[in-house]
Amino acid sequence: MTSVNVKLLYHYVLTNFFNLCLFPLTAFVAGKASRHTTNDLHNFFSYLQHNLITVAILFAFTVFGFVLYMVTRPKPVYLVDYSCYLPPPHLRASVSRVMDVFYQIRKADTSRNVACDDPSSLDFLRKIQERSGLGDETYGPEGLLHVPPRKTFAAAREETEQVIIGALENLFQNTKVNPREIGILVVNSSMFNPTPSLSAMVVNTFKLRSNIKSFNLGGMGCSAGVIAIDLAKDLLHVHKNTYALVVSTENITQGIYAGENRSMMVSNCLFRVGGAAILLSNKPRDRRRSKYKLAHTVRTHTGADDKSFRCVQQEDDESGKIGVCLSKDITNVAGTTLKKNIATLGPLILPLSEKFLFFVTFVAKKLLKDRIKHYYVPDFKLAIDHFCIHAGGRAVIDELEKSLGLSPIDVEASRSTLHRFGNTSSSSIWYELAYIEAKGRMKKGNKAWQIALGSGFKCNSAVWVALRNVKPSANSPWQHCIDRYPAKIDSDLSKSETHVQNGRS
């Protein structure tokens, strides 16, 4: 307890060092000024009157510098509102229902002899399901929950259109923005990219204007949501007085894997239906009604390294079935990429006290390599109030909780989102932000850090600053179940873990 108090005192003194020095400096200046007489002030103004050219030059430079700053500074980007898609109740996918889907898909595969099928594959899927951190209220696509499952292109299109249109209709209803006011559109979906594109589908459905700047991001994995935000931010810095619409989703119908390769079967147990639509603005008048201001975006790509590039890869298995293969290097790759992302983001958000400690330990490690094994891990909780870690799975959340030195309440939004909605890919960080709002924890001035990991390999971060005490939007995905979290998740996970352990014994 004493060490904690000492660190807090150190943090306060170093962070407010200049403010603490300002008081004696102000007192010193005030003391000096009090000794001056009216004659001294008269002499000073007389000096200025005889040096008008110098005064004019200084004034001109000051005005020029101010104008240059106002013209070149990036315009603030506001998050007006966002909407997370909540599927209808009949698409609920409990663990038992998901297992039935796996069985039906394998049964429908004409290339497999079901009578001789190895039951260990289904047992493997069941164990992954039970210890994945997902509950019984996640959602699956209508095509796969149908008996027999429909893995058609039409079913895949139907799934994605339902998610995107549902999220956008709710967003436009909440914000009262006319779709024709949208000037920028960015849609990201990694696995499903039909022709015409999904961005074209949005333009057609909501009759967006003909000169819209539209973009469709594909194949960029679970971190594409922050990439889309970063792209929209850059475009808003160029195009003035407009709205940018970002849509993040993923398709499960065509992403399901029906083979026997276990490294490809894992993704079947984690991904669920979900999506989010985000409305951004650079209009000054929108600040009053917006929820957040975008403070920073940091993107890190380690794809130049072969291990990073191949650790999450879509490919054919031995029997020619397409799936996403997760390599054994994924944990190390994710850790390395995260450290590089933090190294870039840290100096932007950390207080001076944490920067100083990191610098001291960095120099000490260089000088004393054998005595100091690790660099100092900054306390990000001194700079960030809320953490939205991509709900990729229990292992991902556990690893980031440990690496960043977070407490259970810091990762509560991520665990609850994983349990309630599963891994919804790039949109998961928005379900987590909605969870924090539904709990009433987002206060004016709070900073929220969204961390997304994805294939390539990429780690992307976005930091938002709350402009007011943020309340959940209408039709929030948590409005009917927020009171059941986080208590229910703890008991469910412990039961699942016990069940898995009993099955192993």
Coordinates of C-alpha atoms in Angstrom, one line a residue, residues 6-17 20 353:
V6 CA 4.6 6.7 -3.2
K7 CA 4.0 6.0 -6.9
L8 CA 0.8 8.1 -7.0
L9 CA 2.7 10.9 -5.2
Y10 CA 5.5 10.6 -7.8
H11 CA 3.1 10.6 -10.6
Y12 CA 1.2 13.7 -9.3
V13 CA 4.5 15.7 -8.7
L14 CA 6.0 14.9 -12.1
T15 CA 2.9 15.3 -14.1
N16 CA 2.1 18.7 -12.4
F17 CA 5.7 19.8 -12.2
L20 CA 3.8 23.5 -9.2
S353 CA 5.9 10.4 -15.1

